[in-house]
Coordinates of C-alpha atoms in Angstrom, one line a residue:
Chain Z
G1 CA 0.0 0.0 0.0
E2 CA 1.0 3.6 0.0
S3 CA 3.3 4.7 2.7
V4 CA 5.6 7.4 3.8
G5 CA 8.9 6.2 5.3
L6 CA 12.2 7.5 6.6
H7 CA 15.6 6.1 5.6
L8 CA 17.1 6.6 9.1
P9 CA 15.4 6.3 12.4
T10 CA 18.1 8.2 14.3
L11 CA 20.6 10.8 13.4
S12 CA 23.4 12.4 15.5
V13 CA 25.0 15.7 14.3
Q14 CA 27.7 17.8 15.9
E15 CA 26.4 21.2 17.0
G16 CA 27.0 23.8 14.3
D17 CA 27.0 21.3 11.5
N18 CA 24.3 20.9 8.9
S19 CA 21.8 18.0 9.1
I20 CA 19.8 16.3 6.5
I21 CA 16.7 14.2 7.3
N22 CA 15.3 12.1 4.5
C23 CA 11.8 10.8 3.7
A24 CA 10.6 8.5 0.9
Y25 CA 7.0 8.4 -0.2
S26 CA 5.3 6.0 -2.6
N27 CA 2.1 7.8 -3.5
S28 CA 2.8 9.4 -6.8
A29 CA -0.4 11.4 -6.5
S30 CA 0.8 13.2 -3.3
D31 CA 1.1 16.9 -4.0
Y32 CA 1.5 18.5 -0.6
F33 CA 4.2 17.7 2.0
I34 CA 4.9 18.9 5.5
W35 CA 7.7 18.6 8.0
Y36 CA 7.0 18.6 11.7
K37 CA 9.3 18.8 14.7
Q38 CA 8.2 17.1 17.9
E39 CA 10.1 17.7 21.1
S40 CA 9.7 15.2 24.0
G41 CA 6.3 15.4 25.6
K42 CA 5.0 18.1 23.2
G43 CA 2.8 18.2 20.2
P44 CA 4.3 18.3 16.7
Q45 CA 5.3 21.7 15.5
F46 CA 4.9 22.8 11.9
I47 CA 8.3 23.6 10.4
I48 CA 7.9 24.0 6.7
D49 CA 5.7 22.7 3.8
I50 CA 6.1 22.4 0.1
R51 CA 3.7 21.7 -2.7
S52 CA 4.5 19.6 -5.7
N53 CA 4.8 22.5 -8.1
M54 CA 8.0 23.4 -6.3
D55 CA 11.2 21.5 -5.8
K56 CA 12.8 23.6 -3.1
R57 CA 11.6 25.9 -0.3
Q58 CA 13.5 27.7 2.3
G59 CA 12.7 28.9 5.8
Q60 CA 14.8 30.2 8.6
R61 CA 17.8 27.7 8.8
V62 CA 15.6 25.1 7.1
T63 CA 15.3 24.0 3.5
V64 CA 12.9 21.4 2.1
L65 CA 13.8 19.6 -1.1
L66 CA 11.3 17.6 -3.2
N67 CA 12.3 15.2 -5.9
K68 CA 9.2 14.0 -7.5
T69 CA 11.0 11.8 -9.9
V70 CA 12.3 9.5 -7.2
K71 CA 9.5 10.4 -4.7
H72 CA 12.0 11.7 -2.1
L73 CA 11.7 14.6 0.4
S74 CA 14.4 16.0 2.6
L75 CA 14.7 18.5 5.4
Q76 CA 18.0 20.3 5.7
I77 CA 18.8 22.2 8.9
A78 CA 21.7 24.6 8.8
A79 CA 24.0 25.3 11.7
T80 CA 22.3 23.0 14.1
Q81 CA 21.7 24.0 17.7
P82 CA 20.9 22.0 20.8
G83 CA 17.3 23.1 20.5
D84 CA 17.1 21.2 17.2
S85 CA 17.2 17.9 19.0
A86 CA 13.8 16.3 18.4
V87 CA 11.9 13.8 16.4
Y88 CA 11.1 15.0 12.9
F89 CA 8.1 13.7 10.9
C90 CA 7.3 14.1 7.3
A91 CA 3.7 14.0 6.1
E92 CA 2.1 13.8 2.7
D93 CA -1.3 14.6 1.3
S94 CA -3.0 13.9 -1.9
P95 CA -6.4 14.4 -3.4
L96 CA -6.9 10.7 -3.2
N97 CA -6.2 10.2 0.5
E98 CA -8.4 12.8 2.2
K99 CA -5.9 12.8 5.2
L100 CA -2.3 13.4 6.0
T101 CA -0.1 10.3 6.0
F102 CA 2.7 10.6 8.5
G103 CA 6.1 8.9 8.5
T104 CA 7.3 7.1 11.6
G105 CA 9.8 9.9 12.4
T106 CA 13.6 10.4 12.7
R107 CA 15.2 11.3 16.0
L108 CA 17.8 14.0 15.6
T109 CA 20.3 14.4 18.4
I110 CA 22.6 17.4 18.4
I111 CA 25.9 16.7 20.1
P112 CA 27.4 19.7 22.0
Chain K
S1 CA -3.3 34.4 15.7
Q2 CA -4.7 30.9 16.2
T3 CA -4.2 28.8 19.3
I4 CA -5.2 25.3 20.2
H5 CA -5.7 24.1 23.7
Q6 CA -6.0 20.6 25.2
W7 CA -6.8 19.4 28.7
P8 CA -6.0 17.8 30.8
A9 CA -2.3 17.7 30.1
T10 CA -1.9 14.3 31.9
L11 CA -4.4 11.8 33.1
V12 CA -4.1 8.5 35.0
Q13 CA -7.3 6.4 34.8
P14 CA -8.2 2.9 35.9
V15 CA -9.3 0.3 33.4
G16 CA -13.0 0.5 32.8
S17 CA -13.4 4.1 33.8
P18 CA -14.8 6.7 31.4
L19 CA -12.8 9.3 29.5
S20 CA -13.3 12.8 28.3
L21 CA -10.6 14.8 26.6
E22 CA -11.3 18.3 25.4
C23 CA -9.8 20.4 22.6
T24 CA -10.6 24.0 21.8
V25 CA -9.3 26.3 19.0
E26 CA -9.2 30.1 19.2
G27 CA -8.7 32.6 16.4
T28 CA -10.4 30.8 13.5
S29 CA -13.8 29.8 12.4
N30 CA -15.1 26.5 11.0
P31 CA -11.8 24.7 11.3
N32 CA -11.3 21.1 10.5
L33 CA -10.5 19.2 13.7
Y34 CA -8.6 16.0 14.2
W35 CA -7.8 13.5 17.0
Y36 CA -4.6 11.5 16.8
R37 CA -3.0 9.0 19.1
Q38 CA 0.7 8.4 19.4
A39 CA 2.1 5.4 21.1
A40 CA 5.5 5.8 22.8
G41 CA 8.2 6.3 20.2
R42 CA 5.8 5.8 17.3
G43 CA 4.1 7.8 14.6
L44 CA 0.7 9.4 14.6
Q45 CA -2.5 7.4 14.2
L46 CA -5.6 9.4 13.0
L47 CA -8.6 8.5 15.1
F48 CA -11.3 11.0 14.1
Y49 CA -11.7 14.1 12.1
S50 CA -14.5 16.6 11.8
V51 CA -15.3 19.2 9.0
G52 CA -18.2 20.8 11.0
I53 CA -20.4 20.8 14.0
G54 CA -21.9 17.3 14.5
Q55 CA -19.9 15.9 11.6
I56 CA -17.5 13.1 12.8
S57 CA -15.6 10.6 10.7
S58 CA -14.0 7.7 12.4
E59 CA -10.7 6.2 11.0
V60 CA -10.2 3.3 13.4
P61 CA -13.0 1.3 15.0
Q62 CA -12.4 1.1 18.7
N63 CA -14.0 1.9 22.1
L64 CA -13.4 5.7 21.6
S65 CA -15.8 8.2 20.2
A66 CA -15.6 11.9 19.3
S67 CA -18.1 14.8 19.3
R68 CA -18.1 18.3 18.1
P69 CA -20.7 20.2 20.1
Q70 CA -19.5 23.6 19.0
D71 CA -17.6 25.0 16.1
R72 CA -14.2 25.2 17.8
Q73 CA -14.6 22.4 20.4
F74 CA -13.7 18.7 19.8
I75 CA -14.1 16.1 22.5
L76 CA -12.7 12.6 22.7
S77 CA -14.6 10.1 24.9
S78 CA -14.8 6.6 26.0
K79 CA -17.3 4.8 28.2
K80 CA -14.8 2.2 29.4
L81 CA -11.1 2.5 29.0
L82 CA -8.8 -0.3 28.1
L83 CA -5.1 -0.8 28.9
S84 CA -4.4 -0.4 25.2
D85 CA -5.9 3.1 25.2
S86 CA -2.8 4.5 27.0
G87 CA -0.9 6.9 24.8
F88 CA -0.3 10.5 23.9
Y89 CA -3.5 12.1 22.4
L90 CA -3.1 15.0 20.1
C91 CA -5.7 17.3 18.7
A92 CA -5.1 19.3 15.5
W93 CA -6.8 21.8 13.4
S94 CA -6.6 23.0 9.8
R95 CA -8.2 25.6 7.7
T96 CA -11.1 24.5 5.5
T97 CA -10.3 24.4 1.9
G98 CA -13.9 24.4 0.8
T99 CA -13.3 21.4 -1.5
G100 CA -14.6 18.8 0.9
G101 CA -12.6 16.9 3.5
G102 CA -10.3 19.8 4.0
H103 CA -7.3 17.6 4.6
R104 CA -5.0 19.3 2.1
E105 CA -3.9 22.0 4.4
T106 CA -1.3 22.3 7.1
Q107 CA -2.5 20.8 10.4
Y108 CA -1.5 22.5 13.6
F109 CA -1.2 20.4 16.7
G110 CA -2.1 21.1 20.3
P111 CA 0.2 20.3 23.3
G112 CA -1.3 16.8 23.8
T113 CA -2.8 14.8 26.6
R114 CA -0.8 12.0 28.1
L115 CA -3.1 9.2 29.2
L116 CA -2.1 6.3 31.3
V117 CA -4.6 3.5 31.9
L118 CA -3.8 1.2 34.8

């Protein structure tokens, strides 16, 4: 069936370095993608989104890249800080699904 | 700006007891509302969603139910809790797209309720 998955369940990055979190999706009809950050004991926080008519979108220290050819989504975080330590989820949506489909998450740990 | 509230923040309940979790949204009208459950270290499971007052769609058959008595209020209930109902319950809202379902917009999450059933 259709699914949204992550290549790596955990990722450790040295403070100040850049991090890249990857997400693969299998529904070719998906046209809207969101990245969320969830800190321990809190609800997911919206980070950035991208629609399928774009292949790159930038925010503050974050960039989302979308490769529709290989159905791959990534979140780049520049100059990581300790506060970036969290679980990051990707989510996809399509006209066919009527709901967001979430990945299982990647735990990012920033090493001081 | 819009805000979403959930209460209680934490809850410990015995097996077989009833449950009522509340979610309210401020700063928007006619939002789409969602209830999710998250098991420890796991992803998000959609339980219910609502596109309007009194309109509830169930995603997973179980001993939970949802109601939307007011435009910006969403309630998750159970008559008798099971051990397997333990988890982190998240409410979310999104803007209505007007195209039906309204799922193709960003969802914003509340702070969550941690439920432990003993």
